[in-house]
């Protein structure tokens, strides 16, 4: 079968119905994301169902050429078009010889779990994760518990755009019934807590609404549901626990009900956000420090991996130092951190976005928002005399920002970051002051993290899955120093007219 692959095609035309529409920028650093479209949207689609079929052909071809068996797990999130996209993907996979095991409506971590439970090497989970309605994508992997990185994504992109498929036939399809129950049973096995916790479970009307309340109830929590009804229009807010709108909604519910903790889950359930009993919206990197304290108390000398957006406390916290904990800062992105955790044999990895990765004995190495939620409840259970707010107050004070994302087109964002990095390298070489102080360090593992003499830092990097840049700032000194660093960073960004407005600030 020879598909005609195009980068542009308007809906309701002959070309749209007869060609594989695939915008090349949808092949991102470690997964795939495209604007599929929604009614009333002005933006033209970047993908159609024939394009999804081509993606399936390419994925099965790549896996075959990697020397990996033909078995692959598929699932889909709760968006009105996700089932259709998955079935188009399955048809392409089968055409290239894949033996598909379909677990139906699923969370991404449920699909990762299926790789182990069904003894299946590969996975293709149809989800746009936390992206707004109208987006779609696929998270893929062929070496459990890892997902694809840049090398695999580049190879997949070339196969698909070149139409270089091995259409060997012999594919098959099997629907796996009741796999949700299998996943939940495994999730809660041996995890019963003795402390009576009242927990707000917020799901933003996304897929996690069919999983999170049940899992938390089964470990012994009293669950206060918030937006758990599945509704693919996301009527209140986008299910993204890094978004302040969702965190504010959780805060309000916690304060209204007197809950012990609020837990929020993103659209495909691989991330978890936390609000304490006093309504403090705890950014996920600080939650990571709290969990790292708890884990390193149980397992002294633990090593951790965190992304470059995360707080400096992982290096400076006195309790982590006393427990002999060691932390490695690495590239942002669930695939990068997951791979780094595996490479270093770290017990856990934490991202500021809320992707947390737990190796044995806590987890299987992949990111699962429900495993994170259970770990938070377990931490509270091991500290029966302390509230979540008490544990938060025990951390050294720093002044951080949420993740802030100014718009920048996919075709332009990496060039902007390269120019910004060059500017900072020139400033440091010349001994120039930035945000009122000398530049002490430039961390360039992923974009650029500018560190001042007093430990105040600011990060600029390109988003891996949306047409945006990412900006984060933290100061161990004061809110004023945080503001100075942000304004100085923003001034550098505004030298590039390609950079648009922020999605949120502080």
Short mmCIF file of C-alpha atoms in Angstrom, two decimals:
data_model
loop_
_atom_site.label_atom_id
_atom_site.label_comp_id
_atom_site.label_asym_id
_atom_site.label_seq_id
_atom_site.Cartn_x
_atom_site.Cartn_y
_atom_site.Cartn_z
CA UNK A 1 0.00 0.00 0.00
CA UNK A 2 1.42 3.36 -1.04
CA UNK A 3 0.03 6.34 0.84
CA UNK A 4 0.27 9.90 -0.39
CA UNK A 5 1.65 11.80 2.60
CA UNK A 6 1.08 15.55 2.79
CA UNK A 7 1.81 18.33 5.29
CA UNK A 8 -1.31 20.35 4.56
CA UNK A 9 -4.87 19.45 3.58
CA UNK A 10 -8.10 21.25 4.39
CA UNK A 11 -11.03 19.32 5.90
CA UNK A 12 -14.04 18.61 3.70
CA UNK A 13 -11.93 18.27 0.57
CA UNK A 14 -11.00 15.37 -1.69
CA UNK A 15 -7.36 15.62 -0.66
CA UNK A 16 -8.18 15.38 3.05
CA UNK A 17 -10.09 12.13 2.47
CA UNK A 18 -7.51 10.53 0.18
CA UNK A 19 -4.11 11.58 1.55
CA UNK A 20 -2.26 10.97 4.80
CA UNK A 21 -2.05 14.36 6.53
CA UNK A 22 0.89 14.45 8.96
CA UNK A 23 2.60 17.67 9.99
CA UNK A 24 6.30 16.86 10.58
CA UNK A 25 6.50 18.95 13.78
CA UNK A 26 4.09 16.50 15.44
CA UNK A 27 7.00 14.08 15.85
CA UNK A 28 8.37 15.55 19.05
CA UNK A 29 11.34 14.71 21.23
CA UNK A 30 9.85 11.67 22.95
CA UNK A 31 6.24 11.25 21.82
CA UNK A 32 3.87 12.51 19.13
CA UNK A 33 1.37 15.39 19.43
CA UNK A 34 -0.81 16.93 16.73
CA UNK A 35 -3.69 19.36 16.57
CA UNK A 36 -6.49 17.08 15.33
CA UNK A 37 -9.11 19.82 15.47
CA UNK A 38 -12.45 20.46 17.12
CA UNK A 39 -15.72 22.08 16.02
CA UNK A 40 -15.49 25.84 15.70
CA UNK A 41 -11.69 25.99 15.86
CA UNK A 42 -9.98 28.26 13.35
CA UNK A 43 -6.72 26.34 13.36
CA UNK A 44 -6.36 23.82 10.55
CA UNK A 45 -5.78 20.15 11.46
CA UNK A 46 -2.23 18.79 11.47
CA UNK A 47 -3.32 15.13 11.24
CA UNK A 48 -6.15 13.07 9.79
CA UNK A 49 -7.18 9.44 10.25
CA UNK A 50 -5.27 8.29 7.18
CA UNK A 51 -2.23 9.95 8.71
CA UNK A 52 -2.82 8.04 11.93
CA UNK A 53 -2.97 4.82 9.91
CA UNK A 54 0.39 5.72 8.36
CA UNK A 55 1.77 6.34 11.84
CA UNK A 56 0.71 2.82 12.83
CA UNK A 57 2.39 1.36 9.78
CA UNK A 58 5.55 3.28 10.59
CA UNK A 59 5.56 2.30 14.25
CA UNK A 60 5.18 -1.42 13.53
CA UNK A 61 7.87 -1.14 10.85
CA UNK A 62 10.27 0.54 13.27
CA UNK A 63 9.68 -2.01 16.01
CA UNK A 64 10.24 -4.84 13.53
CA UNK A 65 13.53 -3.28 12.39
CA UNK A 66 14.60 -2.87 16.03
CA UNK A 67 14.40 -6.66 16.33
CA UNK A 68 11.56 -6.58 18.84
CA UNK A 69 8.62 -8.99 18.74
CA UNK A 70 5.35 -7.98 17.06
CA UNK A 71 3.15 -7.85 20.18
CA UNK A 72 2.01 -4.35 21.17
CA UNK A 73 -0.46 -2.93 23.73
CA UNK A 74 -2.84 -0.15 22.72
CA UNK A 75 -5.28 1.97 24.71
CA UNK A 76 -6.96 5.37 24.43
CA UNK A 77 -7.87 8.29 26.68
CA UNK A 78 -11.29 9.88 27.11
CA UNK A 79 -11.59 12.37 24.27
CA UNK A 80 -14.41 12.22 21.76
CA UNK A 81 -12.07 11.33 18.89
CA UNK A 82 -9.54 9.09 20.69
CA UNK A 83 -11.29 5.79 19.95
CA UNK A 84 -11.42 6.58 16.22
CA UNK A 85 -7.75 7.54 16.27
CA UNK A 86 -6.81 4.35 18.08
CA UNK A 87 -8.69 2.17 15.59
CA UNK A 88 -6.96 3.93 12.68
CA UNK A 89 -3.63 3.36 14.44
CA UNK A 90 -4.49 -0.32 14.99
CA UNK A 91 -5.29 -0.81 11.28
CA UNK A 92 -1.85 0.56 10.40
CA UNK A 93 -0.12 -1.54 13.04
CA UNK A 94 -1.78 -4.71 11.79
CA UNK A 95 -0.94 -3.95 8.17
CA UNK A 96 2.73 -3.98 9.16
CA UNK A 97 2.45 -7.26 11.06
CA UNK A 98 1.76 -6.16 14.63
CA UNK A 99 -0.19 -8.38 17.01
CA UNK A 100 -2.31 -5.86 18.87
CA UNK A 101 -3.65 -6.27 22.40
CA UNK A 102 -6.24 -3.55 23.00
CA UNK A 103 -7.00 -2.68 26.64
CA UNK A 104 -9.68 -0.12 25.71
CA UNK A 105 -10.24 3.10 27.63
CA UNK A 106 -7.14 3.52 29.75
CA UNK A 107 -4.69 5.70 31.59
CA UNK A 108 -1.19 5.88 30.14
CA UNK A 109 0.27 4.09 33.21
CA UNK A 110 -2.34 1.37 32.78
CA UNK A 111 -0.97 0.80 29.28
CA UNK A 112 2.59 0.73 30.66
CA UNK A 113 1.46 -1.77 33.31
CA UNK A 114 -0.08 -3.91 30.56
CA UNK A 115 3.35 -4.34 28.99
CA UNK A 116 4.32 -6.23 32.15
CA UNK A 117 1.04 -7.95 32.95
CA UNK A 118 0.44 -9.14 29.37
CA UNK A 119 4.14 -9.81 28.72
CA UNK A 120 4.08 -7.50 25.72
CA UNK A 121 7.25 -5.60 24.78
CA UNK A 122 5.75 -2.53 23.08
CA UNK A 123 3.07 0.08 23.75
CA UNK A 124 1.17 2.73 21.78
CA UNK A 125 -1.13 4.79 23.98
CA UNK A 126 -3.41 7.26 22.20
CA UNK A 127 -3.49 10.38 24.36
CA UNK A 128 -2.86 14.10 24.22
CA UNK A 129 -2.10 13.98 27.96
CA UNK A 130 -2.77 17.44 29.42
CA UNK A 131 -3.04 19.27 26.09
CA UNK A 132 -6.26 21.16 25.44
CA UNK A 133 -9.24 19.66 23.67
CA UNK A 134 -8.53 19.25 19.97
CA UNK A 135 -5.06 17.80 20.47
CA UNK A 136 -4.17 14.15 20.07
CA UNK A 137 -1.00 12.10 20.21
CA UNK A 138 0.64 8.78 20.93
CA UNK A 139 3.03 7.76 23.71
CA UNK A 140 5.16 4.87 22.49
CA UNK A 141 7.76 2.50 23.80
CA UNK A 142 9.43 -0.79 22.90
CA UNK A 143 11.63 -1.44 25.93
CA UNK A 144 9.58 -1.53 29.12
CA UNK A 145 9.42 0.55 31.26
CA UNK A 146 11.00 3.11 28.91
CA UNK A 147 9.29 5.20 26.25
CA UNK A 148 10.81 6.48 23.03
CA UNK A 149 13.52 9.13 23.06
CA UNK A 150 14.83 11.40 20.28
CA UNK A 151 16.60 8.62 18.36
CA UNK A 152 13.51 6.44 18.07
CA UNK A 153 11.27 9.43 17.30
CA UNK A 154 13.62 10.61 14.54
CA UNK A 155 13.69 7.14 13.01
CA UNK A 156 9.90 6.88 13.20
CA UNK A 157 9.47 10.31 11.60
CA UNK A 158 11.71 9.37 8.67
CA UNK A 159 9.91 6.06 8.05
CA UNK A 160 6.48 7.68 8.10
CA UNK A 161 7.26 10.80 6.05
CA UNK A 162 9.16 8.72 3.48
CA UNK A 163 6.34 6.15 3.33
CA UNK A 164 9.02 3.49 3.94
CA UNK A 165 6.75 0.80 5.38
CA UNK A 166 7.30 -2.96 5.71
CA UNK A 167 3.74 -4.12 5.07
CA UNK A 168 4.38 -7.77 5.81
CA UNK A 169 0.83 -8.65 6.87
CA UNK A 170 0.10 -11.31 9.45
CA UNK A 171 -1.13 -8.83 12.04
CA UNK A 172 -3.83 -9.68 14.55
CA UNK A 173 -6.18 -7.98 17.01
CA UNK A 174 -7.27 -9.04 20.48
CA UNK A 175 -9.41 -7.02 22.88
CA UNK A 176 -8.45 -7.62 26.52
CA UNK A 177 -11.63 -7.39 28.64
CA UNK A 178 -11.83 -6.01 32.20
CA UNK A 179 -8.20 -4.89 32.25
CA UNK A 180 -9.12 -1.84 34.34
CA UNK A 181 -9.86 -4.22 37.24
CA UNK A 182 -6.52 -5.99 36.76
CA UNK A 183 -4.71 -2.66 36.89
CA UNK A 184 -6.54 -1.40 39.97
CA UNK A 185 -6.00 -4.70 41.81
CA UNK A 186 -2.26 -4.48 41.20
CA UNK A 187 -2.14 -0.79 42.09
CA UNK A 188 -3.59 -1.20 45.59
CA UNK A 189 -2.09 -4.60 46.51
CA UNK A 190 -0.49 -4.30 49.96
CA UNK A 191 -1.07 -0.53 50.12
CA UNK A 192 -3.72 -0.27 52.87
CA UNK A 193 -3.20 2.73 55.17
CA UNK A 194 -4.28 2.88 58.82
CA UNK A 195 -4.68 6.66 59.10
CA UNK A 196 -8.14 7.94 58.20
CA UNK A 197 -7.49 10.47 55.46
CA UNK A 198 -10.11 12.62 53.77
CA UNK A 199 -8.84 13.16 50.24
CA UNK A 200 -10.12 15.40 47.46
CA UNK A 201 -9.66 13.52 44.17
CA UNK A 202 -9.78 16.02 41.29
CA UNK A 203 -9.76 14.73 37.73
CA UNK A 204 -10.82 17.67 35.56
CA UNK A 205 -13.45 15.42 33.89
CA UNK A 206 -10.59 13.47 32.29
CA UNK A 207 -9.89 9.75 32.11
CA UNK A 208 -8.57 9.53 35.69
CA UNK A 209 -12.13 10.05 36.95
CA UNK A 210 -12.79 6.38 36.19
CA UNK A 211 -9.80 5.25 38.23
CA UNK A 212 -8.52 7.60 40.94
CA UNK A 213 -11.50 7.66 43.33
CA UNK A 214 -11.73 3.87 43.37
CA UNK A 215 -7.99 3.39 43.94
CA UNK A 216 -7.91 5.85 46.84
CA UNK A 217 -11.01 4.34 48.45
CA UNK A 218 -9.49 0.87 48.25
CA UNK A 219 -6.39 1.88 50.22
CA UNK A 220 -8.61 3.25 52.99
CA UNK A 221 -9.18 6.92 52.13
CA UNK A 222 -12.47 8.78 52.39
CA UNK A 223 -12.70 10.29 48.92
CA UNK A 224 -14.26 13.67 48.16
CA UNK A 225 -14.75 13.65 44.37
CA UNK A 226 -14.18 16.79 42.31
CA UNK A 227 -14.90 16.83 38.57
CA UNK A 228 -14.62 13.05 38.31
CA UNK A 229 -17.48 12.64 35.80
CA UNK A 230 -16.03 11.81 32.39
CA UNK A 231 -16.75 14.67 29.99
CA UNK A 232 -14.49 15.10 26.98
CA UNK A 233 -15.48 18.76 26.61
CA UNK A 234 -13.55 19.49 29.86
CA UNK A 235 -16.28 21.95 30.93
CA UNK A 236 -14.55 23.53 33.95
CA UNK A 237 -10.84 23.56 33.15
CA UNK A 238 -8.21 21.54 31.36
CA UNK A 239 -7.13 18.52 33.45
CA UNK A 240 -3.59 19.69 34.13
CA UNK A 241 -2.31 19.76 37.74
CA UNK A 242 0.42 22.21 36.70
CA UNK A 243 -2.26 24.73 35.72
CA UNK A 244 -3.15 27.20 38.45
CA UNK A 245 -6.85 27.08 37.51
CA UNK A 246 -7.04 23.40 38.42
CA UNK A 247 -4.97 23.90 41.58
CA UNK A 248 -7.25 26.75 42.67
CA UNK A 249 -10.31 24.50 42.22
CA UNK A 250 -8.69 21.81 44.37
CA UNK A 251 -7.74 24.40 46.99
CA UNK A 252 -11.30 25.67 47.21
CA UNK A 253 -12.68 22.14 47.65
CA UNK A 254 -10.12 21.27 50.33
CA UNK A 255 -10.96 24.38 52.33
CA UNK A 256 -14.71 23.86 51.85
CA UNK A 257 -14.63 20.25 53.08
CA UNK A 258 -11.76 20.29 55.59
CA UNK A 259 -9.95 17.56 53.68
CA UNK A 260 -6.51 16.33 54.73
CA UNK A 261 -5.08 16.67 51.23
CA UNK A 262 -6.15 17.41 47.67
CA UNK A 263 -4.82 15.33 44.79
CA UNK A 264 -5.25 16.32 41.13
CA UNK A 265 -4.68 14.16 38.07
CA UNK A 266 -4.03 15.08 34.46
CA UNK A 267 -5.87 13.89 31.37
CA UNK A 268 -4.14 10.53 31.05
CA UNK A 269 -3.40 9.91 34.73
CA UNK A 270 0.38 9.85 34.70
CA UNK A 271 0.77 13.06 36.76
CA UNK A 272 -0.39 14.14 40.20
CA UNK A 273 -0.70 17.59 41.80
CA UNK A 274 -1.03 18.26 45.53
CA UNK A 275 -2.80 20.84 47.71
CA UNK A 276 -2.32 20.63 51.48
CA UNK A 277 -4.98 20.79 54.19
CA UNK A 278 -4.55 24.55 54.59
CA UNK A 279 -5.10 25.19 50.89
CA UNK A 280 -1.46 25.67 49.94
CA UNK A 281 -0.90 24.67 46.33
CA UNK A 282 2.37 22.76 46.54
CA UNK A 283 4.31 22.77 43.29
CA UNK A 284 5.24 19.24 42.29
CA UNK A 285 8.99 19.73 42.74
CA UNK A 286 8.40 20.57 46.43
CA UNK A 287 6.18 17.47 46.72
CA UNK A 288 9.13 15.59 45.27
CA UNK A 289 11.41 16.91 48.02
CA UNK A 290 8.89 15.78 50.65
CA UNK A 291 8.66 12.31 49.10
CA UNK A 292 12.45 12.15 48.73
CA UNK A 293 12.77 12.90 52.46
CA UNK A 294 10.29 10.12 53.24
CA UNK A 295 11.91 7.61 50.88
CA UNK A 296 15.50 8.36 51.95
CA UNK A 297 14.42 7.95 55.58
CA UNK A 298 13.25 4.43 54.72
CA UNK A 299 16.13 3.73 52.34
CA UNK A 300 19.20 5.76 53.42
CA UNK A 301 21.63 6.69 50.66
CA UNK A 302 18.89 6.80 48.03
CA UNK A 303 19.62 8.44 44.70
CA UNK A 304 17.11 10.57 42.82
CA UNK A 305 16.78 12.19 39.41
CA UNK A 306 14.99 15.53 38.94
CA UNK A 307 14.42 17.78 35.95
CA UNK A 308 16.06 21.17 35.44
CA UNK A 309 12.77 22.96 36.23
CA UNK A 310 12.93 21.65 39.80
CA UNK A 311 13.80 23.39 43.06
CA UNK A 312 17.40 23.63 44.22
CA UNK A 313 16.36 22.04 47.53
CA UNK A 314 17.16 18.60 46.15
CA UNK A 315 20.83 19.64 46.51
CA UNK A 316 20.65 21.82 49.62
CA UNK A 317 17.96 20.35 51.90
CA UNK A 318 19.58 19.44 55.26
CA UNK A 319 17.39 16.37 55.82
CA UNK A 320 18.19 14.91 52.41
CA UNK A 321 21.87 15.53 53.12
CA UNK A 322 21.56 13.85 56.52
CA UNK A 323 19.92 10.83 54.89
CA UNK A 324 22.80 10.56 52.41
CA UNK A 325 20.53 11.28 49.43
CA UNK A 326 22.16 12.09 46.08
CA UNK A 327 20.33 13.96 43.30
CA UNK A 328 21.05 14.26 39.59
CA UNK A 329 19.50 17.14 37.59
CA UNK A 330 18.52 16.07 34.08
CA UNK A 331 16.53 17.02 31.00
CA UNK A 332 12.84 17.80 31.38
CA UNK A 333 10.50 15.24 29.83
CA UNK A 334 8.91 12.04 31.06
CA UNK A 335 10.92 9.91 28.65
CA UNK A 336 14.24 11.55 29.59
CA UNK A 337 13.72 11.27 33.35
CA UNK A 338 12.38 7.72 33.08
CA UNK A 339 15.45 6.67 31.10
CA UNK A 340 17.85 8.47 33.46
CA UNK A 341 16.25 6.84 36.51
CA UNK A 342 16.81 3.45 34.88
CA UNK A 343 20.39 4.25 33.82
CA UNK A 344 21.44 5.40 37.30
CA UNK A 345 19.41 2.82 39.21
CA UNK A 346 17.80 5.68 41.15
CA UNK A 347 14.95 4.80 43.46
CA UNK A 348 12.81 7.66 42.12
CA UNK A 349 12.66 10.55 39.69
CA UNK A 350 10.64 13.75 39.99
CA UNK A 351 9.55 16.36 37.45
CA UNK A 352 8.12 19.77 38.29
CA UNK A 353 5.25 18.91 35.92
CA UNK A 354 4.11 16.15 38.31
CA UNK A 355 5.53 13.14 36.45
CA UNK A 356 7.02 10.97 39.23
CA UNK A 357 8.86 7.72 38.58
CA UNK A 358 9.37 5.04 41.21
CA UNK A 359 11.65 2.06 40.79
CA UNK A 360 11.24 -1.13 42.86
CA UNK A 361 10.27 -1.64 45.60
CA UNK A 362 7.85 1.27 45.15
CA UNK A 363 6.96 0.99 41.45
CA UNK A 364 8.05 -0.42 38.08
CA UNK A 365 9.95 2.61 36.80
CA UNK A 366 7.23 4.35 34.80
CA UNK A 367 5.20 7.43 35.69
CA UNK A 368 1.82 6.79 37.31
CA UNK A 369 -0.18 9.56 38.99
CA UNK A 370 -2.05 7.03 41.11
CA UNK A 371 1.18 5.47 42.40
CA UNK A 372 2.26 9.01 43.31
CA UNK A 373 -1.06 9.67 45.09
CA UNK A 374 -0.72 6.44 47.05
CA UNK A 375 2.88 7.39 47.95
CA UNK A 376 1.66 10.76 49.31
CA UNK A 377 -1.00 8.99 51.39
CA UNK A 378 1.63 6.53 52.62
CA UNK A 379 3.89 9.41 53.65
CA UNK A 380 1.03 10.91 55.69
CA UNK A 381 0.33 7.49 57.18
CA UNK A 382 3.95 7.24 58.36
CA UNK A 383 3.63 10.69 59.99
CA UNK A 384 0.36 10.33 61.93
CA UNK A 385 0.94 13.39 64.13
CA UNK A 386 1.62 15.73 61.19
CA UNK A 387 -0.62 17.27 58.58
CA UNK A 388 0.37 17.79 54.95
CA UNK A 389 0.85 21.47 55.80
CA UNK A 390 3.15 20.53 58.70
CA UNK A 391 5.33 18.48 56.36
CA UNK A 392 5.36 21.33 53.84
CA UNK A 393 6.37 23.87 56.52
CA UNK A 394 9.33 21.68 57.47
CA UNK A 395 10.93 22.37 54.09
CA UNK A 396 13.36 25.29 53.86
CA UNK A 397 11.55 28.29 52.38
CA UNK A 398 12.12 29.14 48.75
CA UNK A 399 10.17 31.45 46.47
CA UNK A 400 9.24 29.67 43.26
CA UNK A 401 6.95 30.25 40.30
CA UNK A 402 4.58 27.97 38.47
CA UNK A 403 5.68 26.76 35.06
CA UNK A 404 5.04 29.68 32.71
CA UNK A 405 4.80 29.13 28.96
CA UNK A 406 4.94 31.96 26.42
CA UNK A 407 3.75 30.95 22.96
CA UNK A 408 6.40 30.25 20.33
CA UNK A 409 5.82 28.30 17.12
CA UNK A 410 7.26 24.79 16.95
CA UNK A 411 9.36 25.73 13.93
CA UNK A 412 10.92 28.68 15.80
CA UNK A 413 11.19 27.78 19.48
CA UNK A 414 14.49 25.88 19.39
CA UNK A 415 16.16 28.70 17.48
CA UNK A 416 14.98 31.19 20.10
CA UNK A 417 16.45 29.06 22.90
CA UNK A 418 19.76 28.77 21.03
CA UNK A 419 19.98 32.58 20.77
CA UNK A 420 19.10 33.00 24.45
CA UNK A 421 21.79 30.48 25.44
CA UNK A 422 24.36 32.30 23.31
CA UNK A 423 23.39 35.62 24.96
CA UNK A 424 23.92 34.19 28.43
CA UNK A 425 27.21 32.54 27.53
CA UNK A 426 28.45 35.88 26.20
CA UNK A 427 27.31 37.69 29.37
CA UNK A 428 29.06 35.19 31.62
CA UNK A 429 32.27 35.29 29.56
CA UNK A 430 32.28 39.10 29.76
CA UNK A 431 31.63 39.08 33.51
CA UNK A 432 28.38 41.01 33.09
CA UNK A 433 25.86 41.17 35.91
CA UNK A 434 22.39 39.72 35.39
CA UNK A 435 19.35 40.45 37.56
CA UNK A 436 21.65 42.50 39.79
CA UNK A 437 24.34 39.88 40.38
CA UNK A 438 27.15 38.01 38.69
CA UNK A 439 26.24 34.76 36.92
CA UNK A 440 27.54 31.95 39.11
CA UNK A 441 26.60 29.05 36.83
CA UNK A 442 24.88 28.19 33.56
CA UNK A 443 23.23 24.75 33.51
CA UNK A 444 22.77 23.83 29.84
CA UNK A 445 21.63 20.21 29.93
CA UNK A 446 18.19 21.35 28.68
CA UNK A 447 17.83 24.96 27.55
CA UNK A 448 19.63 27.26 30.00
CA UNK A 449 19.28 27.60 33.78
CA UNK A 450 20.93 30.83 34.92
CA UNK A 451 22.12 30.71 38.54
CA UNK A 452 23.01 33.92 40.40
CA UNK A 453 25.50 34.24 43.25
CA UNK A 454 22.76 34.08 45.92
CA UNK A 455 21.28 30.86 44.47
CA UNK A 456 18.38 32.57 42.69
CA UNK A 457 17.89 30.90 39.31
CA UNK A 458 15.78 31.13 36.17
CA UNK A 459 15.21 28.61 33.40
CA UNK A 460 14.32 29.03 29.73
CA UNK A 461 13.78 25.97 27.56
CA UNK A 462 11.65 24.83 24.63
CA UNK A 463 8.54 22.81 25.41
CA UNK A 464 8.83 19.26 24.14
CA UNK A 465 5.16 18.81 23.30
CA UNK A 466 3.55 22.19 22.54
CA UNK A 467 4.35 25.35 20.53
CA UNK A 468 5.67 27.09 23.64
CA UNK A 469 8.73 28.01 25.62
CA UNK A 470 9.00 27.16 29.31
CA UNK A 471 10.08 29.64 32.00
CA UNK A 472 10.59 28.83 35.70
CA UNK A 473 12.18 30.95 38.44
CA UNK A 474 13.12 30.24 42.06
CA UNK A 475 14.90 32.22 44.78
CA UNK A 476 16.03 30.93 48.17
CA UNK A 477 16.30 34.59 49.29
CA UNK A 478 13.08 36.52 48.73
CA UNK A 479 10.04 37.12 46.57
CA UNK A 480 11.73 40.33 45.39
CA UNK A 481 14.73 38.41 44.05
CA UNK A 482 12.33 36.02 42.31
CA UNK A 483 10.66 38.98 40.62
CA UNK A 484 14.00 40.51 39.61
CA UNK A 485 15.12 37.26 38.01
CA UNK A 486 11.84 36.81 36.14
CA UNK A 487 11.85 40.35 34.77
CA UNK A 488 15.47 40.02 33.65
CA UNK A 489 14.75 36.68 31.93
CA UNK A 490 11.66 38.08 30.25
CA UNK A 491 13.66 41.07 28.95
CA UNK A 492 16.06 38.66 27.23
CA UNK A 493 13.15 36.70 25.74
CA UNK A 494 11.51 39.87 24.41
CA UNK A 495 14.50 40.46 22.16
CA UNK A 496 12.91 37.73 20.01
CA UNK A 497 9.66 38.94 18.39
CA UNK A 498 8.64 35.29 17.85
CA UNK A 499 7.87 34.96 21.58
CA UNK A 500 4.22 35.55 22.43
CA UNK A 501 2.22 36.01 25.65
CA UNK A 502 2.45 33.73 28.68
CA UNK A 503 -0.26 31.20 29.49
CA UNK A 504 0.07 32.17 33.19
CA UNK A 505 2.39 34.12 35.45
CA UNK A 506 2.65 34.67 39.22
#
